Amino acid sequence: MNTKAPIYVTQPDLPPLEEFMPYLQQIWDSKILTNGGPFHKQLEAELADFLGVKHISLFTNATIALVTALQSLRISGEVITTPYSFVATAHSLLWNGIKPVFVDIDPQTFNLDPACIEAAITPQTTAIMPVHCYGRPCDVEAIQRIADDYNLKVIYDAAHAFGVKQQGQSVLQHGDLSILSFHATKVFNTFEGGAIISPDARTKQHIDHLKNFGFVNETTVVATGINGKMSELNAALGLLQLQHVGKAIARRKEIDALYRSLLSDVKGIRLMEPPPDTDVNCSYFPILVEPDYPLARDVLYQQMKDAGINGRRYFYPLISDFPMYRGLPSASASLLPVAKATSSRIICLPIYPALSDEDVARVAALIRTPSLPVAAPAAVMASTQAQHAGTAA
Ligand code: T4K
């Protein structure tokens, strides 16, 4: 029986509670709870500075931000996107009456493969929605070239990419808009929260109207907006989190390095190479359980669970396998071989600032020396082979 404390895939980083009390006092004194109050304004300014971007609009969460981003650019018709993401990416399209067109991913980065994007463009295509999966930058230059050639918008789902820089520049500056998530499970959290990064003040202003029902003043509504505003409570927490996030990312980098040192020689376990010239945030630690590992992915996943180590199969199933998507022509598994294989092999290992070196070693030890079946029965072997072939349900 496992008697050790469970380890989760992530745990939110929280500041000392006493540091939050003065912020709460200020909210209680002012009674300004929402609708673009002082903490909201201050967090927008400080985040823009921290992230190295010019214009940022805070949101209640990234999903509403994605939905609003599509509205703001009046995207319609078909949008090319990845099946290898959290379901919110594609849901934001359906909420706008847009048809998602899934294309395959690159086997090294797990991001949209630009070569597949071009082949999927039709006269109905209006935009591309790539995801910087695990915070690793997409091939932004190739994507922009395609967008320019075909006059398409690019909306990055950058939910995982807080603080990521390429050649010293924020990865959030690419495309027409980028969307961040500040959910509890993210590198930078405001409990729930999100943001849209805009390229100019005019676009930000339009987005700010959209997240406030379309109001521009007390009596004028200019668009069919929604309520996507971040509250003062979340914004205040964000200001405090910002003071600690550098330390939190530094600890994530230590854990990432420790996993690499403990797992890089394990036969059948593939680690993702750090992307070149990139300051990553180590938001996730994905491993691929390859066919030459002695256990199938799901057997290892279950052994970890039984030992109280709760990794997660982000992203399994593929979005294209969920009921509201699987009827689409682009959802066919035969068109998405890399995504399918990756989804059947992935496990994201626990990574968060409070994870101790001992617990990292405990996770790695289990992967290095899993319990092997005494004699693999035919059924287990068949299931292992089916999973490795990416045919498991
Ligand atoms: N685009 C992408 C690419 C995304 O990954 C996401 C969200 C979005 C868009 C949408 O962003 P938001 O609208 O959420 O801002 C989690 C998150 O709920 C989700 O935000 C995230 N992606 C996704 C990848 O992961 P679950 O279902 O795995 O979360 P859950 O509740 O199982 O949490 C995982 C572990 O974290 C728990 O086992 C324990 C720990 N945890 C979690 C929460 C919520 C805590 O310790 N405390 C907590 O409050 O989806």
GROMACS .gro file of C-alpha atoms and ligand atoms in nm:
model
  443
    1MET     CA    1   0.000   0.000   0.000
    2ASN     CA    2   0.124   0.348  -0.083
    3THR     CA    3   0.162   0.556   0.234
    4LYS     CA    4   0.340   0.858   0.087
    5ALA     CA    5   0.158   1.190   0.032
    6PRO     CA    6   0.010   1.208  -0.319
    7ILE     CA    7   0.186   1.419  -0.579
    8TYR     CA    8  -0.029   1.604  -0.834
    9VAL     CA    9   0.061   1.712  -1.185
   10THR     CA   10   0.062   2.065  -1.054
   11GLN     CA   11  -0.014   2.272  -0.750
   12PRO     CA   12  -0.081   2.644  -0.759
   13ASP     CA   13   0.192   2.872  -0.634
   14LEU     CA   14   0.044   3.104  -0.370
   15PRO     CA   15   0.203   3.400  -0.192
   16PRO     CA   16   0.206   3.413   0.190
   17LEU     CA   17  -0.151   3.496   0.296
   18GLU     CA   18  -0.040   3.788   0.514
   19GLU     CA   19   0.103   3.958   0.205
   20PHE     CA   20  -0.243   3.951   0.048
   21MET     CA   21  -0.423   4.107   0.345
   22PRO     CA   22  -0.334   4.472   0.266
   23TYR     CA   23  -0.475   4.427  -0.085
   24LEU     CA   24  -0.796   4.287   0.060
   25GLN     CA   25  -0.814   4.575   0.306
   26GLN     CA   26  -0.787   4.821   0.018
   27ILE     CA   27  -1.071   4.650  -0.170
   28TRP     CA   28  -1.286   4.645   0.143
   29ASP     CA   29  -1.215   5.014   0.206
   30SER     CA   30  -1.279   5.131  -0.150
   31LYS     CA   31  -1.567   4.891  -0.222
   32ILE     CA   32  -1.450   4.883  -0.583
   33LEU     CA   33  -1.486   4.516  -0.670
   34THR     CA   34  -1.480   4.510  -1.049
   35ASN     CA   35  -1.546   4.700  -1.377
   36GLY     CA   36  -1.189   4.810  -1.442
   37GLY     CA   37  -1.089   4.927  -1.093
   38PRO     CA   38  -0.745   5.041  -0.976
   39PHE     CA   39  -0.592   4.693  -0.930
   40HIS     CA   40  -0.715   4.592  -1.275
   41LYS     CA   41  -0.549   4.896  -1.432
   42GLN     CA   42  -0.229   4.846  -1.235
   43LEU     CA   43  -0.205   4.476  -1.326
   44GLU     CA   44  -0.249   4.551  -1.696
   45ALA     CA   45   0.037   4.801  -1.678
   46GLU     CA   46   0.268   4.580  -1.471
   47LEU     CA   47   0.200   4.269  -1.680
   48ALA     CA   48   0.268   4.454  -2.005
   49ASP     CA   49   0.599   4.560  -1.859
   50PHE     CA   50   0.685   4.215  -1.721
   51LEU     CA   51   0.592   4.031  -2.040
   52GLY     CA   52   0.750   4.283  -2.276
   53VAL     CA   53   0.428   4.357  -2.466
   54LYS     CA   54   0.249   4.687  -2.527
   55HIS     CA   55  -0.124   4.621  -2.491
   56ILE     CA   56  -0.294   4.371  -2.264
   57SER     CA   57  -0.659   4.325  -2.169
   58LEU     CA   58  -0.735   4.119  -1.860
   59PHE     CA   59  -1.011   3.861  -1.871
   60THR     CA   60  -1.204   3.638  -1.637
   61ASN     CA   61  -1.042   3.330  -1.797
   62ALA     CA   62  -0.867   3.229  -2.119
   63THR     CA   63  -1.170   3.057  -2.268
   64ILE     CA   64  -1.379   3.375  -2.267
   65ALA     CA   65  -1.071   3.560  -2.394
   66LEU     CA   66  -1.042   3.318  -2.690
   67VAL     CA   67  -1.412   3.355  -2.770
   68THR     CA   68  -1.380   3.735  -2.752
   69ALA     CA   69  -1.060   3.742  -2.960
   70LEU     CA   70  -1.241   3.564  -3.244
   71GLN     CA   71  -1.534   3.808  -3.211
   72SER     CA   72  -1.304   4.108  -3.216
   73LEU     CA   73  -1.154   4.007  -3.552
   74ARG     CA   74  -1.495   3.897  -3.687
   75ILE     CA   75  -1.361   3.554  -3.771
   76SER     CA   76  -1.607   3.324  -3.947
   77GLY     CA   77  -1.609   3.026  -4.182
   78GLU     CA   78  -1.323   2.783  -4.117
   79VAL     CA   79  -1.026   2.815  -3.884
   80ILE     CA   80  -0.725   2.584  -3.899
   81THR     CA   81  -0.621   2.460  -3.558
   82THR     CA   82  -0.455   2.179  -3.368
   83PRO     CA   83  -0.625   1.869  -3.228
   84TYR     CA   84  -0.345   1.843  -2.971
   85SER     CA   85  -0.456   2.095  -2.709
   86PHE     CA   86  -0.698   2.149  -2.424
   87VAL     CA   87  -1.054   2.135  -2.550
   88ALA     CA   88  -1.112   2.507  -2.487
   89THR     CA   89  -0.907   2.592  -2.798
   90ALA     CA   90  -1.160   2.435  -3.037
   91HIS     CA   91  -1.462   2.510  -2.817
   92SER     CA   92  -1.393   2.881  -2.866
   93LEU     CA   93  -1.447   2.826  -3.239
   94LEU     CA   94  -1.776   2.637  -3.199
   95TRP     CA   95  -1.903   2.907  -2.961
   96ASN     CA   96  -1.855   3.150  -3.252
   97GLY     CA   97  -2.022   2.925  -3.508
   98ILE     CA   98  -1.685   2.863  -3.676
   99LYS     CA   99  -1.586   2.527  -3.824
  100PRO     CA  100  -1.259   2.397  -3.681
  101VAL     CA  101  -1.028   2.234  -3.935
  102PHE     CA  102  -0.777   2.013  -3.757
  103VAL     CA  103  -0.433   1.957  -3.903
  104ASP     CA  104  -0.143   1.749  -3.781
  105ILE     CA  105   0.137   1.855  -3.548
  106ASP     CA  106   0.514   1.857  -3.573
  107PRO     CA  107   0.670   1.550  -3.406
  108GLN     CA  108   0.941   1.756  -3.232
  109THR     CA  109   0.743   2.053  -3.098
  110PHE     CA  110   0.388   1.907  -3.085
  111ASN     CA  111   0.275   2.239  -3.236
  112LEU     CA  112   0.088   2.286  -3.566
  113ASP     CA  113   0.295   2.164  -3.858
  114PRO     CA  114   0.310   2.458  -4.104
  115ALA     CA  115   0.333   2.217  -4.401
  116CYS     CA  116  -0.007   2.074  -4.304
  117ILE     CA  117  -0.164   2.419  -4.258
  118GLU     CA  118  -0.118   2.524  -4.619
  119ALA     CA  119  -0.272   2.203  -4.752
  120ALA     CA  120  -0.589   2.259  -4.546
  121ILE     CA  121  -0.666   2.612  -4.668
  122THR     CA  122  -0.996   2.650  -4.856
  123PRO     CA  123  -1.187   2.959  -4.978
  124GLN     CA  124  -1.372   2.950  -4.642
  125THR     CA  125  -1.055   2.969  -4.431
  126THR     CA  126  -1.028   3.299  -4.246
  127ALA     CA  127  -0.774   3.234  -3.973
  128ILE     CA  128  -0.522   3.003  -3.807
  129MET     CA  129  -0.540   2.927  -3.435
  130PRO     CA  130  -0.211   2.767  -3.329
  131VAL     CA  131  -0.123   2.674  -2.969
  132HIS     CA  132   0.222   2.721  -2.814
  133CYS     CA  133   0.186   2.376  -2.661
  134TYR     CA  134   0.356   2.340  -2.318
  135GLY     CA  135   0.481   2.697  -2.371
  136ARG     CA  136   0.713   2.592  -2.654
  137PRO     CA  137   0.693   2.844  -2.938
  138CYS     CA  138   0.526   2.752  -3.266
  139ASP     CA  139   0.711   2.809  -3.591
  140VAL     CA  140   0.584   3.167  -3.585
  141GLU     CA  141   0.769   3.279  -3.897
  142ALA     CA  142   0.639   2.998  -4.118
  143ILE     CA  143   0.286   3.051  -3.985
  144GLN     CA  144   0.303   3.425  -4.054
  145ARG     CA  145   0.430   3.362  -4.409
  146ILE     CA  146   0.128   3.140  -4.479
  147ALA     CA  147  -0.109   3.391  -4.318
  148ASP     CA  148   0.035   3.672  -4.532
  149ASP     CA  149   0.019   3.465  -4.851
  150TYR     CA  150  -0.347   3.375  -4.800
  151ASN     CA  151  -0.462   3.686  -4.614
  152LEU     CA  152  -0.549   3.498  -4.295
  153LYS     CA  153  -0.556   3.618  -3.934
  154VAL     CA  154  -0.348   3.438  -3.671
  155ILE     CA  155  -0.478   3.404  -3.316
  156TYR     CA  156  -0.234   3.229  -3.085
  157ASP     CA  157  -0.367   3.027  -2.797
  158ALA     CA  158  -0.074   3.113  -2.571
  159ALA     CA  159  -0.239   2.976  -2.255
  160HIS     CA  160   0.085   2.794  -2.164
  161ALA     CA  161   0.330   3.060  -2.278
  162PHE     CA  162   0.345   3.309  -1.989
  163GLY     CA  163   0.681   3.487  -1.996
  164VAL     CA  164   0.827   3.279  -2.280
  165LYS     CA  165   1.086   3.466  -2.486
  166GLN     CA  166   1.254   3.379  -2.813
  167GLN     CA  167   1.581   3.554  -2.891
  168GLY     CA  168   1.499   3.788  -2.605
  169GLN     CA  169   1.158   3.887  -2.746
  170SER     CA  170   0.818   3.789  -2.608
  171VAL     CA  171   0.657   3.507  -2.802
  172LEU     CA  172   0.326   3.687  -2.735
  173GLN     CA  173   0.401   3.958  -2.991
  174HIS     CA  174   0.334   3.729  -3.289
  175GLY     CA  175   0.017   3.699  -3.492
  176ASP     CA  176  -0.283   3.928  -3.466
  177LEU     CA  177  -0.367   3.839  -3.105
  178SER     CA  178  -0.234   3.610  -2.831
  179ILE     CA  179  -0.434   3.469  -2.542
  180LEU     CA  180  -0.294   3.383  -2.198
  181SER     CA  181  -0.446   3.177  -1.916
  182PHE     CA  182  -0.398   3.261  -1.549
  183HIS     CA  183  -0.587   2.953  -1.429
  184ALA     CA  184  -0.488   2.792  -1.097
  185THR     CA  185  -0.288   2.527  -1.287
  186LYS     CA  186  -0.078   2.777  -1.480
  187VAL     CA  187   0.271   2.920  -1.419
  188PHE     CA  188   0.118   3.255  -1.322
  189ASN     CA  189  -0.225   3.226  -1.160
  190THR     CA  190  -0.492   3.466  -1.042
  191PHE     CA  191  -0.714   3.170  -0.933
  192GLU     CA  192  -0.904   3.210  -1.262
  193GLY     CA  193  -0.798   3.462  -1.522
  194GLY     CA  194  -0.671   3.529  -1.868
  195ALA     CA  195  -0.567   3.802  -2.107
  196ILE     CA  196  -0.551   3.910  -2.468
  197ILE     CA  197  -0.234   4.068  -2.603
  198SER     CA  198  -0.313   4.322  -2.878
  199PRO     CA  199  -0.072   4.479  -3.125
  200ASP     CA  200  -0.207   4.834  -3.091
  201ALA     CA  201  -0.415   5.062  -2.869
  202ARG     CA  202  -0.714   5.063  -3.103
  203THR     CA  203  -0.747   4.685  -3.102
  204LYS     CA  204  -0.711   4.678  -2.723
  205GLN     CA  205  -0.983   4.940  -2.689
  206HIS     CA  206  -1.221   4.738  -2.906
  207ILE     CA  207  -1.147   4.425  -2.700
  208ASP     CA  208  -1.200   4.621  -2.378
  209HIS     CA  209  -1.543   4.725  -2.504
  210LEU     CA  210  -1.625   4.367  -2.600
  211LYS     CA  211  -1.538   4.230  -2.256
  212ASN     CA  212  -1.770   4.490  -2.098
  213PHE     CA  213  -2.094   4.408  -2.285
  214GLY     CA  214  -1.994   4.645  -2.567
  215PHE     CA  215  -2.031   4.960  -2.352
  216VAL     CA  216  -1.816   5.258  -2.442
  217ASN     CA  217  -1.984   5.489  -2.193
  218GLU     CA  218  -2.288   5.492  -1.967
  219THR     CA  219  -2.541   5.496  -2.250
  220THR     CA  220  -2.365   5.370  -2.563
  221VAL     CA  221  -2.327   5.006  -2.663
  222VAL     CA  222  -2.125   4.954  -2.982
  223ALA     CA  223  -2.099   4.577  -3.004
  224THR     CA  224  -2.259   4.254  -2.884
  225GLY     CA  225  -2.014   4.221  -2.600
  226ILE     CA  226  -1.991   3.975  -2.316
  227ASN     CA  227  -1.898   3.998  -1.950
  228GLY     CA  228  -1.532   3.893  -1.954
  229LYS     CA  229  -1.393   4.135  -1.695
  230MET     CA  230  -1.138   4.030  -1.434
  231SER     CA  231  -1.244   4.126  -1.079
  232GLU     CA  232  -1.039   4.341  -0.844
  233LEU     CA  233  -0.977   4.039  -0.620
  234ASN     CA  234  -0.814   3.843  -0.901
  235ALA     CA  235  -0.623   4.148  -1.023
  236ALA     CA  236  -0.491   4.223  -0.673
  237LEU     CA  237  -0.373   3.865  -0.640
  238GLY     CA  238  -0.207   3.896  -0.981
  239LEU     CA  239  -0.009   4.200  -0.865
  240LEU     CA  240   0.122   4.003  -0.570
  241GLN     CA  241   0.187   3.690  -0.777
  242LEU     CA  242   0.392   3.898  -1.017
  243GLN     CA  243   0.638   3.969  -0.736
  244HIS     CA  244   0.694   3.595  -0.686
  245VAL     CA  245   0.663   3.449  -1.036
  246GLY     CA  246   1.031   3.494  -1.127
  247LYS     CA  247   1.130   3.276  -0.830
  248ALA     CA  248   0.859   3.023  -0.919
  249ILE     CA  249   0.984   2.988  -1.279
  250ALA     CA  250   1.343   2.955  -1.155
  251ARG     CA  251   1.238   2.661  -0.932
  252ARG     CA  252   1.051   2.504  -1.226
  253LYS     CA  253   1.373   2.523  -1.428
  254GLU     CA  254   1.562   2.342  -1.150
  255ILE     CA  255   1.300   2.065  -1.148
  256ASP     CA  256   1.313   2.041  -1.527
  257ALA     CA  257   1.692   2.002  -1.510
  258LEU     CA  258   1.665   1.740  -1.236
  259TYR     CA  259   1.414   1.532  -1.434
  260ARG     CA  260   1.644   1.554  -1.737
  261SER     CA  261   1.944   1.435  -1.538
  262LEU     CA  262   1.744   1.144  -1.392
  263LEU     CA  263   1.555   1.035  -1.705
  264SER     CA  264   1.761   1.117  -2.013
  265ASP     CA  265   1.918   0.768  -2.030
  266VAL     CA  266   1.598   0.567  -1.978
  267LYS     CA  267   1.538   0.345  -2.278
  268GLY     CA  268   1.196   0.408  -2.429
  269ILE     CA  269   1.137   0.742  -2.257
  270ARG     CA  270   1.166   1.043  -2.486
  271LEU     CA  271   1.214   1.388  -2.339
  272MET     CA  272   1.145   1.700  -2.542
  273GLU     CA  273   1.459   1.892  -2.629
  274PRO     CA  274   1.464   2.249  -2.497
  275PRO     CA  275   1.377   2.478  -2.793
  276PRO     CA  276   1.679   2.674  -2.924
  277ASP     CA  277   1.725   3.042  -2.829
  278THR     CA  278   1.421   3.026  -2.603
  279ASP     CA  279   1.368   3.125  -2.243
  280VAL     CA  280   1.103   2.868  -2.148
  281ASN     CA  281   0.874   2.874  -1.844
  282CYS     CA  282   0.881   2.497  -1.773
  283SER     CA  283   0.504   2.494  -1.735
  284TYR     CA  284   0.488   2.121  -1.813
  285PHE     CA  285   0.730   1.829  -1.819
  286PRO     CA  286   0.605   1.602  -2.100
  287ILE     CA  287   0.756   1.260  -2.164
  288LEU     CA  288   0.675   1.017  -2.444
  289VAL     CA  289   0.652   0.649  -2.359
  290GLU     CA  290   0.794   0.495  -2.674
  291PRO     CA  291   0.746   0.140  -2.804
  292ASP     CA  292   1.082   0.023  -2.664
  293TYR     CA  293   0.981   0.108  -2.305
  294PRO     CA  294   0.888  -0.212  -2.123
  295LEU     CA  295   0.534  -0.092  -2.040
  296ALA     CA  296   0.258   0.071  -2.242
  297ARG     CA  297   0.185   0.433  -2.157
  298ASP     CA  298  -0.139   0.358  -1.976
  299VAL     CA  299   0.019   0.082  -1.768
  300LEU     CA  300   0.295   0.319  -1.655
  301TYR     CA  301   0.036   0.593  -1.596
  302GLN     CA  302  -0.165   0.358  -1.373
  303GLN     CA  303   0.144   0.241  -1.184
  304MET     CA  304   0.227   0.604  -1.115
  305LYS     CA  305  -0.128   0.664  -0.995
  306ASP     CA  306  -0.118   0.359  -0.769
  307ALA     CA  307   0.200   0.501  -0.618
  308GLY     CA  308   0.025   0.836  -0.554
  309ILE     CA  309   0.197   1.013  -0.847
  310ASN     CA  310  -0.072   1.185  -1.049
  311GLY     CA  311   0.077   1.270  -1.385
  312ARG     CA  312  -0.169   1.369  -1.659
  313ARG     CA  313  -0.211   1.264  -2.020
  314TYR     CA  314  -0.223   1.616  -2.164
  315PHE     CA  315  -0.351   1.587  -2.437
  316TYR     CA  316  -0.539   1.260  -2.454
  317PRO     CA  317  -0.790   1.213  -2.604
  318LEU     CA  318  -0.728   1.445  -2.895
  319ILE     CA  319  -0.986   1.723  -2.927
  320SER     CA  320  -1.084   1.573  -3.263
  321ASP     CA  321  -1.196   1.256  -3.081
  322PHE     CA  322  -1.455   1.432  -2.864
  323PRO     CA  323  -1.816   1.379  -2.974
  324MET     CA  324  -1.881   1.734  -3.099
  325TYR     CA  325  -1.575   1.717  -3.329
  326ARG     CA  326  -1.533   1.361  -3.447
  327GLY     CA  327  -1.780   1.392  -3.735
  328LEU     CA  328  -1.568   1.660  -3.902
  329PRO     CA  329  -1.378   1.544  -4.211
  330SER     CA  330  -1.055   1.684  -4.063
  331ALA     CA  331  -1.100   1.478  -3.744
  332SER     CA  332  -1.014   1.154  -3.919
  333ALA     CA  333  -0.727   0.978  -3.740
  334SER     CA  334  -0.564   0.892  -4.072
  335LEU     CA  335  -0.507   1.267  -4.132
  336LEU     CA  336  -0.356   1.323  -3.790
  337PRO     CA  337  -0.098   1.045  -3.744
  338VAL     CA  338   0.155   1.244  -3.543
  339ALA     CA  339  -0.106   1.391  -3.310
  340LYS     CA  340  -0.261   1.048  -3.263
  341ALA     CA  341   0.069   0.878  -3.181
  342THR     CA  342   0.177   1.161  -2.949
  343SER     CA  343  -0.155   1.155  -2.766
  344SER     CA  344  -0.122   0.780  -2.709
  345ARG     CA  345   0.232   0.811  -2.566
  346ILE     CA  346   0.227   1.132  -2.362
  347ILE     CA  347   0.246   1.172  -1.987
  348CYS     CA  348   0.304   1.512  -1.826
  349LEU     CA  349   0.502   1.461  -1.506
  350PRO     CA  350   0.440   1.665  -1.191
  351ILE     CA  351   0.612   2.003  -1.200
  352TYR     CA  352   0.546   2.300  -0.971
  353PRO     CA  353   0.760   2.520  -0.746
  354ALA     CA  354   0.675   2.340  -0.419
  355LEU     CA  355   0.771   1.996  -0.558
  356SER     CA  356   1.074   1.875  -0.361
  357ASP     CA  357   1.386   1.721  -0.513
  358GLU     CA  358   1.298   1.403  -0.319
  359ASP     CA  359   0.960   1.384  -0.488
  360VAL     CA  360   1.117   1.442  -0.831
  361ALA     CA  361   1.353   1.155  -0.753
  362ARG     CA  362   1.055   0.941  -0.645
  363VAL     CA  363   0.878   1.006  -0.979
  364ALA     CA  364   1.195   0.936  -1.177
  365ALA     CA  365   1.272   0.618  -0.980
  366LEU     CA  366   0.933   0.472  -1.065
  367ILE     CA  367   0.983   0.546  -1.435
  368ARG     CA  368   1.337   0.405  -1.429
  369THR     CA  369   1.232   0.085  -1.257
  370PRO     CA  370   0.861   0.020  -1.307
  371SER     CA  371   0.702  -0.306  -1.189
  372LEU     CA  372   0.725  -0.545  -1.478
  373PRO     CA  373   0.467  -0.815  -1.530
  374VAL     CA  374   0.618  -1.150  -1.426
  375ALA     CA  375   0.519  -1.308  -1.755
  376ALA     CA  376   0.335  -1.077  -1.988
  377PRO     CA  377   0.004  -1.246  -2.073
  378ALA     CA  378  -0.096  -1.233  -2.439
  379ALA     CA  379  -0.378  -0.985  -2.370
  380VAL     CA  380  -0.143  -0.736  -2.199
  381MET     CA  381   0.107  -0.768  -2.481
  382ALA     CA  382  -0.164  -0.709  -2.741
  383SER     CA  383  -0.293  -0.403  -2.556
  384THR     CA  384   0.065  -0.271  -2.522
  385GLN     CA  385   0.130  -0.314  -2.891
  386ALA     CA  386  -0.204  -0.156  -2.988
  387GLN     CA  387  -0.128   0.148  -2.769
  388HIS     CA  388   0.221   0.188  -2.906
  389ALA     CA  389   0.075   0.175  -3.256
  390GLY     CA  390  -0.154   0.461  -3.151
  391THR     CA  391  -0.467   0.259  -3.211
  392ALA     CA  392  -0.592   0.249  -2.851
  393ALA     CA  393  -0.927   0.414  -2.792
  394T4K     N1  394  -0.605   2.679  -2.404
  394T4K     C1  395  -0.518   2.589  -2.355
  394T4K     C2  396  -0.408   2.541  -2.443
  394T4K     C3  397  -0.530   2.542  -2.223
  394T4K     O1  398  -0.444   2.452  -2.174
  394T4K     C4  399  -0.635   2.593  -2.143
  394T4K     C5  400  -0.653   2.545  -2.008
  394T4K     C6  401  -0.722   2.689  -2.198
  394T4K     C7  402  -0.703   2.729  -2.329
  394T4K     C8  403  -0.834   2.748  -2.119
  394T4K     O2  404  -0.785   2.826  -2.012
  394T4K     P1  405  -0.885   2.871  -1.891
  394T4K     O3  406  -1.018   2.910  -1.951
  394T4K     O4  407  -0.893   2.754  -1.796
  394T4K     O5  408  -0.815   2.991  -1.830
  394T4K     C9  409  -0.664   2.204  -1.635
  394T4K    C10  410  -0.717   2.345  -1.628
  394T4K     O6  411  -0.849   2.352  -1.575
  394T4K    C11  412  -0.714   2.417  -1.757
  394T4K     O7  413  -0.714   2.556  -1.727
  394T4K    C12  414  -0.589   2.387  -1.836
  394T4K     N2  415  -0.587   2.446  -1.965
  394T4K    C13  416  -0.574   2.237  -1.853
  394T4K    C14  417  -0.451   2.199  -1.932
  394T4K     O8  418  -0.562   2.180  -1.726
  394T4K     P2  419  -0.773   1.981  -1.560
  394T4K     O9  420  -0.907   1.927  -1.584
  394T4K    O10  421  -0.657   1.895  -1.588
  394T4K    O11  422  -0.757   2.042  -1.414
  394T4K     P3  423  -0.765   1.973  -1.274
  394T4K    O12  424  -0.871   2.038  -1.195
  394T4K    O13  425  -0.770   1.826  -1.289
  394T4K    O14  426  -0.626   2.014  -1.208
  394T4K    C15  427  -0.505   1.945  -1.229
  394T4K    C16  428  -0.433   1.933  -1.096
  394T4K    O15  429  -0.399   2.061  -1.047
  394T4K    C17  430  -0.516   1.871  -0.985
  394T4K    O16  431  -0.499   1.732  -0.987
  394T4K    C18  432  -0.461   1.932  -0.859
  394T4K    C19  433  -0.411   2.067  -0.905
  394T4K     N3  434  -0.501   2.177  -0.868
  394T4K    C20  435  -0.599   2.216  -0.956
  394T4K    C21  436  -0.684   2.319  -0.924
  394T4K    C22  437  -0.792   2.364  -1.018
  394T4K    C23  438  -0.486   2.238  -0.747
  394T4K    O17  439  -0.399   2.200  -0.666
  394T4K     N4  440  -0.569   2.343  -0.714
  394T4K    C24  441  -0.667   2.387  -0.798
  394T4K    O18  442  -0.741   2.484  -0.766
  394T4K    O19  443  -0.767   2.112  -1.652
   0.00000   0.00000   0.00000
